[in-house]
mmCIF file of C-alpha atoms and ligand atoms in Angstrom:
data_model
loop_
_atom_site.group_PDB
_atom_site.id
_atom_site.type_symbol
_atom_site.label_atom_id
_atom_site.label_comp_id
_atom_site.label_asym_id
_atom_site.label_seq_id
_atom_site.Cartn_x
_atom_site.Cartn_y
_atom_site.Cartn_z
ATOM 1 C CA MET A 1 -17.158 2.687 -8.070
ATOM 2 C CA GLY A 2 -19.453 2.795 -5.087
ATOM 3 C CA ASN A 3 -16.877 1.288 -2.693
ATOM 4 C CA SER A 4 -15.328 3.006 0.280
ATOM 5 C CA LYS A 5 -11.782 4.236 -0.264
ATOM 6 C CA LEU A 6 -8.963 1.870 0.706
ATOM 7 C CA ILE A 7 -7.114 2.345 3.980
ATOM 8 C CA ILE A 8 -3.895 0.382 4.267
ATOM 9 C CA ALA A 9 -2.105 0.080 7.600
ATOM 10 C CA ASN A 10 1.638 -0.357 7.152
ATOM 11 C CA TRP A 11 2.873 -1.634 10.490
ATOM 12 C CA LYS A 12 6.461 -1.882 9.181
ATOM 13 C CA MET A 13 8.664 -3.900 11.617
ATOM 14 C CA ASN A 14 6.446 -3.230 14.633
ATOM 15 C CA GLY A 15 4.146 -5.243 16.862
ATOM 16 C CA ASN A 16 4.139 -8.566 18.670
ATOM 17 C CA ILE A 17 1.575 -11.264 19.519
ATOM 18 C CA SER A 18 0.270 -9.325 22.477
ATOM 19 C CA LYS A 19 -0.312 -6.116 20.447
ATOM 20 C CA ILE A 20 -1.864 -8.145 17.644
ATOM 21 C CA ASN A 21 -4.300 -9.907 19.995
ATOM 22 C CA ASN A 22 -5.245 -6.618 21.583
ATOM 23 C CA ASP A 23 -5.547 -4.447 18.451
ATOM 24 C CA PHE A 24 -7.311 -6.988 16.269
ATOM 25 C CA MET A 25 -9.951 -7.711 18.893
ATOM 26 C CA ALA A 26 -10.752 -3.998 18.717
ATOM 27 C CA TYR A 27 -10.659 -3.930 14.905
ATOM 28 C CA ILE A 28 -12.888 -6.974 14.490
ATOM 29 C CA ASN A 29 -15.518 -5.493 16.776
ATOM 30 C CA ASN A 30 -15.622 -2.096 15.130
ATOM 31 C CA SER A 31 -17.903 -1.431 12.175
ATOM 32 C CA TYR A 32 -15.475 1.080 10.596
ATOM 33 C CA THR A 33 -12.431 -1.184 10.728
ATOM 34 C CA ASN A 34 -13.946 -4.623 10.086
ATOM 35 C CA GLN A 35 -14.536 -3.748 6.447
ATOM 36 C CA PRO A 36 -13.146 -5.073 3.156
ATOM 37 C CA ASN A 37 -11.648 -1.653 2.292
ATOM 38 C CA VAL A 38 -9.374 -1.840 5.359
ATOM 39 C CA ILE A 39 -6.105 -3.683 4.805
ATOM 40 C CA PHE A 40 -3.396 -4.550 7.341
ATOM 41 C CA ALA A 41 0.180 -4.911 6.076
ATOM 42 C CA LEU A 42 1.840 -6.890 8.858
ATOM 43 C CA PRO A 43 5.261 -8.492 9.261
ATOM 44 C CA SER A 44 4.791 -11.710 7.266
ATOM 45 C CA ILE A 45 5.310 -14.005 10.272
ATOM 46 C CA TYR A 46 2.032 -12.715 11.754
ATOM 47 C CA LEU A 47 -0.155 -12.957 8.658
ATOM 48 C CA ALA A 48 -1.160 -16.609 9.044
ATOM 49 C CA TYR A 49 -1.682 -16.098 12.777
ATOM 50 C CA VAL A 50 -4.102 -13.214 12.264
ATOM 51 C CA ASN A 51 -5.875 -14.984 9.445
ATOM 52 C CA GLN A 52 -6.328 -18.248 11.398
ATOM 53 C CA ASN A 53 -7.321 -16.653 14.680
ATOM 54 C CA LEU A 54 -9.792 -14.203 13.235
ATOM 55 C CA ILE A 55 -11.346 -16.492 10.666
ATOM 56 C CA LYS A 56 -13.689 -17.785 13.379
ATOM 57 C CA HIS A 57 -14.723 -14.193 14.038
ATOM 58 C CA ASN A 58 -15.458 -13.707 10.336
ATOM 59 C CA HIS A 59 -13.116 -10.838 9.598
ATOM 60 C CA GLN A 60 -13.953 -8.601 6.673
ATOM 61 C CA PHE A 61 -10.736 -6.624 6.545
ATOM 62 C CA LYS A 62 -7.926 -7.884 4.328
ATOM 63 C CA LEU A 63 -4.282 -8.727 4.915
ATOM 64 C CA ALA A 64 -1.194 -7.539 3.073
ATOM 65 C CA ALA A 65 2.441 -8.584 3.175
ATOM 66 C CA GLN A 66 5.188 -5.974 3.317
ATOM 67 C CA ASP A 67 7.438 -7.938 0.969
ATOM 68 C CA VAL A 68 7.620 -11.002 -1.269
ATOM 69 C CA SER A 69 10.385 -13.082 -2.823
ATOM 70 C CA THR A 70 11.737 -12.418 -6.313
ATOM 71 C CA PHE A 71 11.771 -16.220 -6.723
ATOM 72 C CA GLN A 72 8.585 -17.618 -8.129
ATOM 73 C CA ILE A 73 8.790 -21.390 -7.802
ATOM 74 C CA SER A 74 9.393 -23.219 -4.483
ATOM 75 C CA GLY A 75 12.957 -24.383 -4.030
ATOM 76 C CA ALA A 76 16.339 -23.833 -2.433
ATOM 77 C CA PHE A 77 15.941 -20.147 -1.550
ATOM 78 C CA THR A 78 16.721 -19.999 2.174
ATOM 79 C CA GLY A 79 14.792 -17.336 4.052
ATOM 80 C CA GLU A 80 12.467 -16.442 1.194
ATOM 81 C CA VAL A 81 8.649 -16.290 1.230
ATOM 82 C CA SER A 82 6.936 -16.735 -2.129
ATOM 83 C CA ALA A 83 3.833 -15.022 -3.458
ATOM 84 C CA GLU A 84 2.076 -18.425 -3.487
ATOM 85 C CA MET A 85 2.845 -18.876 0.231
ATOM 86 C CA LEU A 86 1.413 -15.457 1.023
ATOM 87 C CA LYS A 87 -1.722 -16.325 -0.883
ATOM 88 C CA ASP A 88 -1.914 -19.685 0.909
ATOM 89 C CA CYS A 89 -1.933 -17.852 4.279
ATOM 90 C CA GLY A 90 -4.838 -15.596 3.378
ATOM 91 C CA THR A 91 -2.878 -12.587 2.106
ATOM 92 C CA SER A 92 -4.591 -10.575 -0.614
ATOM 93 C CA PHE A 93 -2.100 -7.711 -1.147
ATOM 94 C CA ALA A 94 1.638 -7.047 -0.879
ATOM 95 C CA LEU A 95 3.734 -3.888 -0.768
ATOM 96 C CA VAL A 96 6.527 -3.566 -3.338
ATOM 97 C CA GLY A 97 9.004 -0.732 -3.790
ATOM 98 C CA HIS A 98 8.553 1.018 -0.459
ATOM 99 C CA SER A 99 11.181 3.759 -0.068
ATOM 100 C CA GLU A 100 12.593 2.034 3.014
ATOM 101 C CA ARG A 101 13.359 -1.054 0.923
ATOM 102 C CA ARG A 102 14.822 1.103 -1.846
ATOM 103 C CA THR A 103 17.188 2.918 0.515
ATOM 104 C CA LEU A 104 17.855 0.469 3.375
ATOM 105 C CA LEU A 105 17.778 -2.798 1.398
ATOM 106 C CA HIS A 106 19.073 -1.320 -1.893
ATOM 107 C CA GLU A 107 16.266 -2.875 -3.921
ATOM 108 C CA THR A 108 16.125 -1.923 -7.582
ATOM 109 C CA ASP A 109 13.655 -1.811 -10.472
ATOM 110 C CA ASP A 110 14.677 -5.273 -11.614
ATOM 111 C CA ILE A 111 13.726 -6.671 -8.188
ATOM 112 C CA PHE A 112 10.410 -4.783 -8.113
ATOM 113 C CA TYR A 113 9.538 -6.040 -11.571
ATOM 114 C CA LYS A 114 10.023 -9.692 -10.513
ATOM 115 C CA LYS A 115 8.072 -9.206 -7.290
ATOM 116 C CA ILE A 116 5.146 -7.539 -9.051
ATOM 117 C CA ALA A 117 5.063 -10.244 -11.736
ATOM 118 C CA ASN A 118 5.137 -13.027 -9.094
ATOM 119 C CA LEU A 119 2.325 -11.422 -7.108
ATOM 120 C CA ILE A 120 0.098 -11.017 -10.140
ATOM 121 C CA LYS A 121 0.686 -14.659 -11.074
ATOM 122 C CA ALA A 122 -0.311 -15.748 -7.547
ATOM 123 C CA GLN A 123 -3.377 -13.465 -7.619
ATOM 124 C CA VAL A 124 -2.070 -11.242 -4.841
ATOM 125 C CA THR A 125 -2.614 -7.540 -5.608
ATOM 126 C CA PRO A 126 0.654 -5.551 -5.725
ATOM 127 C CA ILE A 127 0.775 -2.180 -3.977
ATOM 128 C CA PHE A 128 3.640 -0.510 -5.830
ATOM 129 C CA CYS A 129 5.076 2.413 -3.839
ATOM 130 C CA ILE A 130 6.702 5.340 -5.609
ATOM 131 C CA GLY A 131 7.689 8.854 -4.584
ATOM 132 C CA GLU A 132 10.342 11.500 -5.023
ATOM 133 C CA PRO A 133 12.972 12.697 -2.519
ATOM 134 C CA ALA A 134 12.958 16.311 -1.315
ATOM 135 C CA ASN A 135 15.652 17.502 -3.736
ATOM 136 C CA GLN A 136 13.666 16.312 -6.781
ATOM 137 C CA ARG A 137 10.647 18.223 -5.505
ATOM 138 C CA GLN A 138 12.737 21.374 -4.954
ATOM 139 C CA GLN A 139 14.327 21.119 -8.404
ATOM 140 C CA ALA A 140 10.899 20.616 -9.989
ATOM 141 C CA SER A 141 12.140 17.371 -11.563
ATOM 142 C CA TYR A 142 9.750 15.161 -9.608
ATOM 143 C CA ILE A 143 7.605 14.319 -12.621
ATOM 144 C CA GLN A 144 10.607 12.881 -14.480
ATOM 145 C CA PHE A 145 11.640 11.032 -11.330
ATOM 146 C CA ILE A 146 8.203 9.427 -10.892
ATOM 147 C CA THR A 147 7.986 8.612 -14.604
ATOM 148 C CA LYS A 148 11.242 6.678 -14.312
ATOM 149 C CA GLN A 149 9.919 4.739 -11.332
ATOM 150 C CA LEU A 150 6.718 3.856 -13.190
ATOM 151 C CA ALA A 151 8.521 2.798 -16.358
ATOM 152 C CA LEU A 152 9.320 -0.689 -15.051
ATOM 153 C CA LEU A 153 5.624 -1.511 -15.318
ATOM 154 C CA LYS A 154 5.971 -1.514 -19.116
ATOM 155 C CA GLY A 155 6.683 -5.249 -19.260
ATOM 156 C CA ILE A 156 4.023 -6.221 -16.724
ATOM 157 C CA VAL A 157 1.019 -8.079 -18.072
ATOM 158 C CA LEU A 158 -2.026 -7.344 -15.946
ATOM 159 C CA PRO A 159 -4.930 -9.737 -16.611
ATOM 160 C CA ALA A 160 -8.375 -8.170 -16.673
ATOM 161 C CA SER A 161 -9.244 -9.990 -13.439
ATOM 162 C CA SER A 162 -6.250 -8.445 -11.596
ATOM 163 C CA ARG A 163 -5.711 -5.004 -10.127
ATOM 164 C CA LEU A 164 -2.677 -2.865 -9.538
ATOM 165 C CA ILE A 165 -2.430 -0.392 -6.680
ATOM 166 C CA ILE A 166 0.021 2.489 -6.839
ATOM 167 C CA ALA A 167 0.877 4.302 -3.609
ATOM 168 C CA TYR A 168 2.265 7.783 -4.184
ATOM 169 C CA GLU A 169 4.451 8.446 -1.151
ATOM 170 C CA PRO A 170 6.823 11.416 -1.421
ATOM 171 C CA ILE A 171 9.904 10.346 0.542
ATOM 172 C CA TRP A 172 10.107 13.698 2.292
ATOM 173 C CA ALA A 173 6.587 13.160 3.661
ATOM 174 C CA ILE A 174 7.198 9.679 5.122
ATOM 175 C CA GLY A 175 7.437 9.824 8.917
ATOM 176 C CA SER A 176 8.216 13.556 8.799
ATOM 177 C CA GLY A 177 4.882 15.105 9.723
ATOM 178 C CA MET A 178 4.999 17.095 6.446
ATOM 179 C CA ILE A 179 2.472 16.505 3.714
ATOM 180 C CA PRO A 180 2.191 17.965 0.213
ATOM 181 C CA THR A 181 -0.587 20.440 -0.485
ATOM 182 C CA LEU A 182 -3.840 18.989 -1.791
ATOM 183 C CA GLU A 183 -2.989 20.550 -5.170
ATOM 184 C CA GLN A 184 0.371 18.795 -5.223
ATOM 185 C CA ILE A 185 -1.234 15.438 -4.394
ATOM 186 C CA LYS A 186 -3.899 15.985 -7.037
ATOM 187 C CA GLU A 187 -1.315 16.853 -9.668
ATOM 188 C CA MET A 188 0.701 13.675 -9.024
ATOM 189 C CA VAL A 189 -2.267 11.345 -8.796
ATOM 190 C CA GLU A 190 -3.661 12.689 -12.067
ATOM 191 C CA TYR A 191 -0.268 12.405 -13.704
ATOM 192 C CA ILE A 192 0.141 8.788 -12.566
ATOM 193 C CA ALA A 193 -3.393 7.884 -13.722
ATOM 194 C CA ASN A 194 -2.706 9.386 -17.156
ATOM 195 C CA TYR A 195 0.604 7.605 -17.456
ATOM 196 C CA LEU A 196 -0.960 4.239 -16.586
ATOM 197 C CA THR A 197 -3.850 4.565 -19.022
ATOM 198 C CA LYS A 198 -2.170 6.390 -21.921
ATOM 199 C CA GLN A 199 1.405 5.054 -21.817
ATOM 200 C CA LEU A 200 0.849 1.575 -20.423
ATOM 201 C CA GLY A 201 -2.737 0.765 -21.365
ATOM 202 C CA ILE A 202 -3.495 -0.212 -17.749
ATOM 203 C CA ASN A 203 -7.033 0.645 -16.657
ATOM 204 C CA ASN A 204 -7.655 -1.528 -13.602
ATOM 205 C CA PHE A 205 -5.761 0.430 -10.978
ATOM 206 C CA ASP A 206 -6.199 2.493 -7.815
ATOM 207 C CA ILE A 207 -3.886 5.292 -6.708
ATOM 208 C CA LEU A 208 -3.332 5.936 -3.017
ATOM 209 C CA TYR A 209 -1.555 8.673 -1.124
ATOM 210 C CA GLY A 210 0.921 7.876 1.682
ATOM 211 C CA GLY A 211 3.269 9.888 3.919
ATOM 212 C CA SER A 212 2.427 11.343 7.371
ATOM 213 C CA VAL A 213 -1.270 10.519 7.072
ATOM 214 C CA SER A 214 -3.028 11.168 10.390
ATOM 215 C CA ALA A 215 -6.554 11.488 11.735
ATOM 216 C CA ASP A 216 -6.078 15.264 11.309
ATOM 217 C CA ASN A 217 -5.383 15.257 7.563
ATOM 218 C CA ALA A 218 -7.003 12.011 6.323
ATOM 219 C CA GLN A 219 -10.421 13.485 5.623
ATOM 220 C CA GLN A 220 -9.020 16.283 3.463
ATOM 221 C CA ILE A 221 -6.775 13.983 1.456
ATOM 222 C CA LEU A 222 -9.633 11.517 0.936
ATOM 223 C CA SER A 223 -11.736 14.361 -0.433
ATOM 224 C CA ILE A 224 -9.507 14.502 -3.523
ATOM 225 C CA ASN A 225 -11.478 12.759 -6.233
ATOM 226 C CA ARG A 226 -8.724 10.703 -7.818
ATOM 227 C CA VAL A 227 -7.224 9.557 -4.506
ATOM 228 C CA ALA A 228 -8.565 6.016 -4.046
ATOM 229 C CA GLY A 229 -7.265 5.651 -0.507
ATOM 230 C CA LEU A 230 -4.421 6.054 1.961
ATOM 231 C CA LEU A 231 -1.302 4.153 3.002
ATOM 232 C CA VAL A 232 -0.836 4.842 6.700
ATOM 233 C CA GLY A 233 2.393 4.160 8.610
ATOM 234 C CA GLY A 234 2.890 5.567 12.111
ATOM 235 C CA ALA A 235 -0.774 6.407 12.705
ATOM 236 C CA SER A 236 -1.790 2.814 11.920
ATOM 237 C CA LEU A 237 -0.137 1.608 15.135
ATOM 238 C CA LYS A 238 -2.590 3.555 17.296
ATOM 239 C CA VAL A 239 -6.033 1.920 17.451
ATOM 240 C CA PRO A 240 -8.144 5.048 18.131
ATOM 241 C CA GLU A 241 -6.393 7.143 15.473
ATOM 242 C CA PHE A 242 -6.468 4.409 12.849
ATOM 243 C CA THR A 243 -10.136 3.721 13.613
ATOM 244 C CA ASN A 244 -10.877 7.406 13.025
ATOM 245 C CA ILE A 245 -9.110 7.316 9.669
ATOM 246 C CA CYS A 246 -11.255 4.301 8.694
ATOM 247 C CA ARG A 247 -14.344 6.216 9.797
ATOM 248 C CA PHE A 248 -13.513 8.993 7.305
ATOM 249 C CA ALA A 249 -13.021 6.369 4.602
ATOM 250 C CA ALA A 250 -16.433 4.869 5.282
ATOM 251 C CA ALA A 251 -17.936 8.220 4.332
ATOM 252 C CA SER A 252 -15.846 8.655 1.173
ATOM 253 C CA MET A 253 -16.772 6.755 -1.959
ATOM 254 C CA ASN A 254 -14.568 5.869 -4.868
HETATM 255 P P1 LIG B 1 4.062 7.360 7.747
HETATM 256 O O1 LIG B 1 4.576 6.142 6.820
HETATM 257 O O2 LIG B 1 2.558 7.360 7.662
HETATM 258 O O3 LIG B 1 4.565 7.021 9.111
HETATM 259 O O4 LIG B 1 4.646 8.616 7.171
HETATM 260 C C1 LIG B 1 3.958 5.854 5.599
HETATM 261 C C2 LIG B 1 4.687 4.734 4.904
HETATM 262 O O5 LIG B 1 5.925 4.662 5.007
HETATM 263 O O6 LIG B 1 4.060 3.885 4.255
#
């Protein structure tokens, strides 16, 4: 309570050193973006670079990974990056369960469960992404669909000192320019909050909205009481637009 709503930039597999140098110089010098409620989810190879180079500029924003290994302990797991390694490089959050990983990388609940558990153990806050495809929305079975996605959290032990972030991202809204109505977002966010508290006994959580967020719709979505922030894809690659979204967040309190 009393904090600005979270704004998470999901760069996906975009960017390079030159864009990072350019964009982060702007972000560090801007009072709306250099804030602890602003989080950049970068390709993991750039996380340590941003952290090291901006530490001398005293950055307030936080860093997130877009993925983490299912393996917990260091060892013979070629190509993997552990939750501990992310933490070691200054990463405070990590995305899990994004629809692109579900569809393109065929990741399943079992994988998400391990990733979330590893992150919590390493004190990295998981941002668990859920959302229904268009046909589930049309058939009015989206609540059942979302409930099934949330059910894997049943075995997760969340210490009182940890937090869980849920990003509600309807698949049909991601990258499409279409967003649900404010009523539809409100309904889902309230449903998810109820499920977490009543079915799972989890109270330390935030629920975000994601999917075609832009500077044109961010203010309205942030005005929904239960929405604790936004997960921004495409619009997070444009410095002026993303800065505007952060400006709206600065005016909206959780
Ligand atoms: P979008 O992506 O804002 O480009 O729709 C959101 C996401 O995939 O996290």
